[in-house]
Coordinates of C-alpha atoms in Angstrom, one line a residue:
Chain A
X1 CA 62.2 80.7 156.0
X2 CA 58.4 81.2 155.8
X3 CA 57.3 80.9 152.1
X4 CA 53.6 82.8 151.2
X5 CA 52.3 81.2 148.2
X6 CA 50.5 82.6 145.1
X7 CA 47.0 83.9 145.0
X8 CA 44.0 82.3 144.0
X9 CA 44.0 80.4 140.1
X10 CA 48.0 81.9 140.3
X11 CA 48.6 79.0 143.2
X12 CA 48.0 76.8 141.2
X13 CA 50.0 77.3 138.5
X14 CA 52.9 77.6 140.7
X15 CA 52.5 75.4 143.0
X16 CA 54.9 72.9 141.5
X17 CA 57.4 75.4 141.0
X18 CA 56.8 76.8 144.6
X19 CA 57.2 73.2 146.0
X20 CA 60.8 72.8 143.5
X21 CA 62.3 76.0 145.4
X22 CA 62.1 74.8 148.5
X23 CA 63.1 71.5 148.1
X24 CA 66.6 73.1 146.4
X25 CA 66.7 75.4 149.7
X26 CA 66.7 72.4 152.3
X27 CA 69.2 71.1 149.4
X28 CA 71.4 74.2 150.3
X29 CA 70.4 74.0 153.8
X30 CA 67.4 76.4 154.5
X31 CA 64.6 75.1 156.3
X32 CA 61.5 76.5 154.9
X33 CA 57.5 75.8 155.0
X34 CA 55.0 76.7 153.4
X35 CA 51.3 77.7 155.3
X36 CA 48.0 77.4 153.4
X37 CA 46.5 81.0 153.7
X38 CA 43.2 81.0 155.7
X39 CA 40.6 79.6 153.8
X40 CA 42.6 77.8 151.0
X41 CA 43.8 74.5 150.7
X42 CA 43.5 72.4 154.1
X43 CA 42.7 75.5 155.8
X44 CA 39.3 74.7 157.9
X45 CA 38.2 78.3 157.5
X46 CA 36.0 79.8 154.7
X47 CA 37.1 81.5 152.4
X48 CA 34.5 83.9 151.6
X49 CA 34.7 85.1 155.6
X50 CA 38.3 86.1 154.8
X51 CA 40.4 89.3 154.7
X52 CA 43.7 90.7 153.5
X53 CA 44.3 92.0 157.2
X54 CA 43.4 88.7 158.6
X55 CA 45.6 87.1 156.2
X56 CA 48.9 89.3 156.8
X57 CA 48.1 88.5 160.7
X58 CA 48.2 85.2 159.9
X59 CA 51.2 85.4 158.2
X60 CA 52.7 86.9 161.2
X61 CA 51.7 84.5 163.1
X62 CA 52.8 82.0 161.3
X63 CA 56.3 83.8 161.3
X64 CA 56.5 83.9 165.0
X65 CA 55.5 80.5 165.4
X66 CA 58.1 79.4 162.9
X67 CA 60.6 81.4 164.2
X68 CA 61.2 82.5 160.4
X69 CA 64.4 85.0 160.0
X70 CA 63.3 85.4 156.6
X71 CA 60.2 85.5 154.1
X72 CA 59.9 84.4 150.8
X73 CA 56.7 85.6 148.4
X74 CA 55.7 84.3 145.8
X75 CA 53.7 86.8 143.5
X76 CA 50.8 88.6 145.4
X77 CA 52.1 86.6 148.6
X78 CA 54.1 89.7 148.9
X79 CA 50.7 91.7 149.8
X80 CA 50.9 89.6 152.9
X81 CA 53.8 89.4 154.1
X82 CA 55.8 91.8 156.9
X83 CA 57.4 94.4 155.8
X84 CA 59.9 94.7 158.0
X85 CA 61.0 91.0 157.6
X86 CA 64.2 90.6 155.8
X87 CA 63.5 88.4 152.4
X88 CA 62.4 88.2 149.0
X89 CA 59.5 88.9 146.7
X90 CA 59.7 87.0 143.4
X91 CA 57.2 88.3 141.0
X92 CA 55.4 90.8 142.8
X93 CA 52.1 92.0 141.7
X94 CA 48.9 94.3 142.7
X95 CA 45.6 92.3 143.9
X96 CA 44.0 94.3 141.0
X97 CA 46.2 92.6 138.0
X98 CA 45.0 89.0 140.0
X99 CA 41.1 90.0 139.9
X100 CA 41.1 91.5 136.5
X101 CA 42.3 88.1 135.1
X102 CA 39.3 86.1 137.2
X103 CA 37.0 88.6 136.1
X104 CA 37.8 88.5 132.7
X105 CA 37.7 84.9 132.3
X106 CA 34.7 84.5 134.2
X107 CA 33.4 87.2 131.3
X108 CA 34.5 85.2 128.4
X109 CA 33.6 81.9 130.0
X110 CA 29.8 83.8 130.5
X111 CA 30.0 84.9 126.9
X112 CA 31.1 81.2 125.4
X113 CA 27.6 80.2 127.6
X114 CA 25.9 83.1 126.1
X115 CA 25.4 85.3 129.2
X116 CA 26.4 88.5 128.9
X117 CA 28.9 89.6 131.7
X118 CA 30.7 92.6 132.0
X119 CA 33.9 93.2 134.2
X120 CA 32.6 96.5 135.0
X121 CA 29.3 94.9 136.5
X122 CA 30.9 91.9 138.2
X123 CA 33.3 94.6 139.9
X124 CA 30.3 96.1 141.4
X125 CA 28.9 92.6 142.7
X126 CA 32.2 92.2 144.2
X127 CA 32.4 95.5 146.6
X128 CA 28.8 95.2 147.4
X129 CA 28.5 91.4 148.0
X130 CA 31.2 89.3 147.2
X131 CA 31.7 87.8 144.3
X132 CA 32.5 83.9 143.1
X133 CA 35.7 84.3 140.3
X134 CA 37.3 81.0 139.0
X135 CA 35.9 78.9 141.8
X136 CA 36.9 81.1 144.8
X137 CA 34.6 82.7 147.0
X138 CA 35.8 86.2 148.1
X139 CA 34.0 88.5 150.2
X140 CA 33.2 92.0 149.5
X141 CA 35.7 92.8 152.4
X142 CA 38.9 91.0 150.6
X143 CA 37.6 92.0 147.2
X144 CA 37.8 96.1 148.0
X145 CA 41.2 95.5 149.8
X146 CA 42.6 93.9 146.9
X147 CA 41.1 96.3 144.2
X148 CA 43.3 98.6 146.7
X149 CA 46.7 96.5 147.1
X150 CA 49.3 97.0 145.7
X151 CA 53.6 95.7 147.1
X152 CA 54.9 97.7 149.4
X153 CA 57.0 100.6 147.8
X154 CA 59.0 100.3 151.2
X155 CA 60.0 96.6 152.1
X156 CA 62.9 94.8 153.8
X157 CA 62.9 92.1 151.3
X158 CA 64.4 92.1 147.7
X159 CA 62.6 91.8 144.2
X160 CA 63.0 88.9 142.2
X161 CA 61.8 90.0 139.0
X162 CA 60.9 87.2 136.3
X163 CA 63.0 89.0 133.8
X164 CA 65.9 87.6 135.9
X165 CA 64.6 84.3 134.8
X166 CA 64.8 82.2 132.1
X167 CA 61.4 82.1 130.0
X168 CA 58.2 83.7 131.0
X169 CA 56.0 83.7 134.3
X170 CA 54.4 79.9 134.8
X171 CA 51.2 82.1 136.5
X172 CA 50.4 83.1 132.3
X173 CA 49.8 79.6 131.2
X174 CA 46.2 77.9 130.8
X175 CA 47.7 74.5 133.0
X176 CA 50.2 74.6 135.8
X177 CA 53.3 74.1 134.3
X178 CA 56.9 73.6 135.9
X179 CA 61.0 74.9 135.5
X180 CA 63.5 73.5 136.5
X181 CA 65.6 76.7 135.1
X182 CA 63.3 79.0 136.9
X183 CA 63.9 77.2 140.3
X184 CA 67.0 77.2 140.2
X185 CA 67.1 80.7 139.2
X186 CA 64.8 82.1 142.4
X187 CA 66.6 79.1 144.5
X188 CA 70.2 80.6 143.8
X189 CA 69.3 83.9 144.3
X190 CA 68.0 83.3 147.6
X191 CA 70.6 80.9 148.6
X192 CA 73.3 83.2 147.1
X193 CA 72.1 86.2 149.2
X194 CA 72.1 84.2 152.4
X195 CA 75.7 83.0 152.1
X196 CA 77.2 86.2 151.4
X197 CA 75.1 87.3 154.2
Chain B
X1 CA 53.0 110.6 116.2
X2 CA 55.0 111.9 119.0
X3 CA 58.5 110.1 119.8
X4 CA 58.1 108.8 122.5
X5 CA 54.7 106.5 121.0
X6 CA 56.3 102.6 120.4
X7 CA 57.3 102.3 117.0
X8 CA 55.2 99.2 115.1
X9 CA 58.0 96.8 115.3
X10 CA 58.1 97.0 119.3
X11 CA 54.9 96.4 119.7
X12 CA 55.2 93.4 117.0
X13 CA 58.5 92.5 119.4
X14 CA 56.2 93.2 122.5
X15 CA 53.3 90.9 121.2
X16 CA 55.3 88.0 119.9
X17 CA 56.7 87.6 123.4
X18 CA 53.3 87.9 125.8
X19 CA 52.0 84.9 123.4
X20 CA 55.5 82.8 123.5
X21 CA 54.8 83.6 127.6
X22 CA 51.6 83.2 127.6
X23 CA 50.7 80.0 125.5
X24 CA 54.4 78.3 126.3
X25 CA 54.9 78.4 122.4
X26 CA 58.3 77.6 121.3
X27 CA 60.0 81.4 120.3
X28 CA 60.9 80.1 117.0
X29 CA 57.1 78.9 116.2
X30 CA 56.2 82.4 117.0
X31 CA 58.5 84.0 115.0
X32 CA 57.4 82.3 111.8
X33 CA 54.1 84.0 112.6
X34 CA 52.6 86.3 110.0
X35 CA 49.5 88.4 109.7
X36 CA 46.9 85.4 108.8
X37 CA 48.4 83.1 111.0
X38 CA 45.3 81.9 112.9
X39 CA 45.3 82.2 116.5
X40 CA 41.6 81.4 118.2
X41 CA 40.5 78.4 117.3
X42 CA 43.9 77.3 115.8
X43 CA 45.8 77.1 118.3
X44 CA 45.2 74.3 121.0
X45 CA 46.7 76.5 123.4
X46 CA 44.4 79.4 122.9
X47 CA 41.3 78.6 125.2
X48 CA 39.3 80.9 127.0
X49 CA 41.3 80.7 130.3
X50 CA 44.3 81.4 128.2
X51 CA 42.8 84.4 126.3
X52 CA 41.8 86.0 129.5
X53 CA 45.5 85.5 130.8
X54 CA 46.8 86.8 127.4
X55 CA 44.7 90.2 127.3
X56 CA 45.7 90.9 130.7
X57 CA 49.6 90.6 130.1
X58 CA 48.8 92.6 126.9
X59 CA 47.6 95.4 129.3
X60 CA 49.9 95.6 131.5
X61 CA 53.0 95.5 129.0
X62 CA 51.9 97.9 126.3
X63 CA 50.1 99.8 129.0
X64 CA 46.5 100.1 127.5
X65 CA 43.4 99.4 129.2
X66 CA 41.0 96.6 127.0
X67 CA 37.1 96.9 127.9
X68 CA 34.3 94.2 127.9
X69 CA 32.9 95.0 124.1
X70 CA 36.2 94.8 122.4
X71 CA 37.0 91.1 122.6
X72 CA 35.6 89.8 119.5
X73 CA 36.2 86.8 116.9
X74 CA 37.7 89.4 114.9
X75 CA 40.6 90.6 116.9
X76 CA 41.6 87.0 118.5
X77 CA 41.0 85.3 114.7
X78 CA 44.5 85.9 113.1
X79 CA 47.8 87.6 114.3
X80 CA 47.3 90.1 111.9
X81 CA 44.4 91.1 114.2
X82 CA 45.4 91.1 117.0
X83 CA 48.4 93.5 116.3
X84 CA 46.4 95.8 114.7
X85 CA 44.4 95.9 117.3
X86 CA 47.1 96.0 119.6
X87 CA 48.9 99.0 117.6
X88 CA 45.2 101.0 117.8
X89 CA 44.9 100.9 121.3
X90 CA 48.7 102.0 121.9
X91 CA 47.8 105.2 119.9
X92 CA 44.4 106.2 121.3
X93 CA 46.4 105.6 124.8

């Protein structure tokens, strides 16, 4: 099973929780791995010369090379990932909701240093130039498309919503933070699915 | 106020839960909340990474938009604030 991770400041905060569903897959029996997207992480590329095409390439790639039979997204992973692969999207969301929170903290972060920043403004910078938000560098080219993106309406894979779940979304909090309930929640659902498969 | 507008008390409901979601606050904690209960600068969890976080989850759950000029001391100071606030912005929406 290939597994797309998390956007951005939202990998972070997952990453724990992203790494505790797997392991209770290969518990259950499901091979999975996890790729950096280009320009994150150990990826060699840079990240400002990215784009959402070249990352849902990659993730096709990455599915052929794998051999995956299913995907697994985790939030706006699920902008990347084939649509016609059978699988799951837990969480879901638009690149828009994942910019406006970097651009609004980068706003009040500006405004606790006393520069005034708007949102409005720094949206502009973005589309023209590219912008810096939260400590990553995204073109102009990836910052349009994910002003734009939003989950497929038509997929093969299923929604995991986090109301299935026990507490709220880890991606809100101010540190990474971890469940054990809420991996075991996404775990079971996917490992439930597959044995009545 | 047409019908179909949330009533005060599920917006109240709807608040209480972005911050015990937000912030990681035990429910309980936020349930003993009332309108002076401080929030910025009182509570540890409340930084400015969290605020951004918070006023974001706030949009997309009661639906309203919240610009630039908006986010003062004011509306983050107290709970009591921050619903109000809240409750204005569901109306003019």
């Amino acid at each position: 099973m290939l597994v797309l991770p998390a956007f951005f400041d939202e990998a972070n905060k997952l990453r724990r929780l992203t790494v505790e569903v797997m392991r209770r897959l290969a518990d259950a029996g499901i091979a999975t791995v996890l790729p950096d997207l280009p320009g994150c992480n150990e990826s060699r590329q840079p990240l400002q010369a990215q784009t959402l095409d070249h990352w849902r390439q990659a993730a096709r790639a990455a599915a052929d090379h794998f051999e995956a039979s299913h995907v697994l997204t985790v939030r706006a992973g699920a902008l990347v990932a084939p649509p016609e692969m059978a699988g799951w999207n837990y969480a879901p969301v638009g690149g828009r909701q994942v910019l406006r929170s970097m651009l609004r903290a980068r706003t009040i972060a500006a405004r606790e240093a006393g520069i005034e920043e708007t949102i409005g403004t720094l949206e502009e910078q973005g589309r023209s130039e590219g912008i810096e938000l939260a400590g990553w560098t995204l073109g102009a080219a990836m910052f349009r498309a994910l002003e734009e993106a939003a989950p497929a309406a038509e997929t093969a894979q299923a929604k995991i919503a986090q109301d299935a779940l026990e507490g709220g979304g880890l991606w809100l909090r101010a540190e990474p933070g971890e469940s054990a309930a809420q991996a075991d929640g996404i775990a079971a659902a996917v490992a439930g699915a597959l044995g009545a498969a | 106020m047409s019908s179909l507008a949330p009533s005060r008390s599920e917006i109240d409901t709807k608040l209480r839960a972005i911050l015990c979601d937000v912030l990681g606050l035990d429910a309980t904690q936020v349930e003993s909340f009332d309108a002076d209960t401080g929030l910025f600068g009182h509570l540890p969890e409340l930084d400015s990474m969290a605020v951004a976080g918070l006023l974001t989850e706030i949009e997309d759950r009661l639906g309203i938009i919240i610009e630039d000029d908006e986010v003062d001391g004011e509306m983050l100071e107290t709970y009591g604030g921050l619903l109000a606030f809240a409750e204005a912005k569901v109306v003019e929406s």
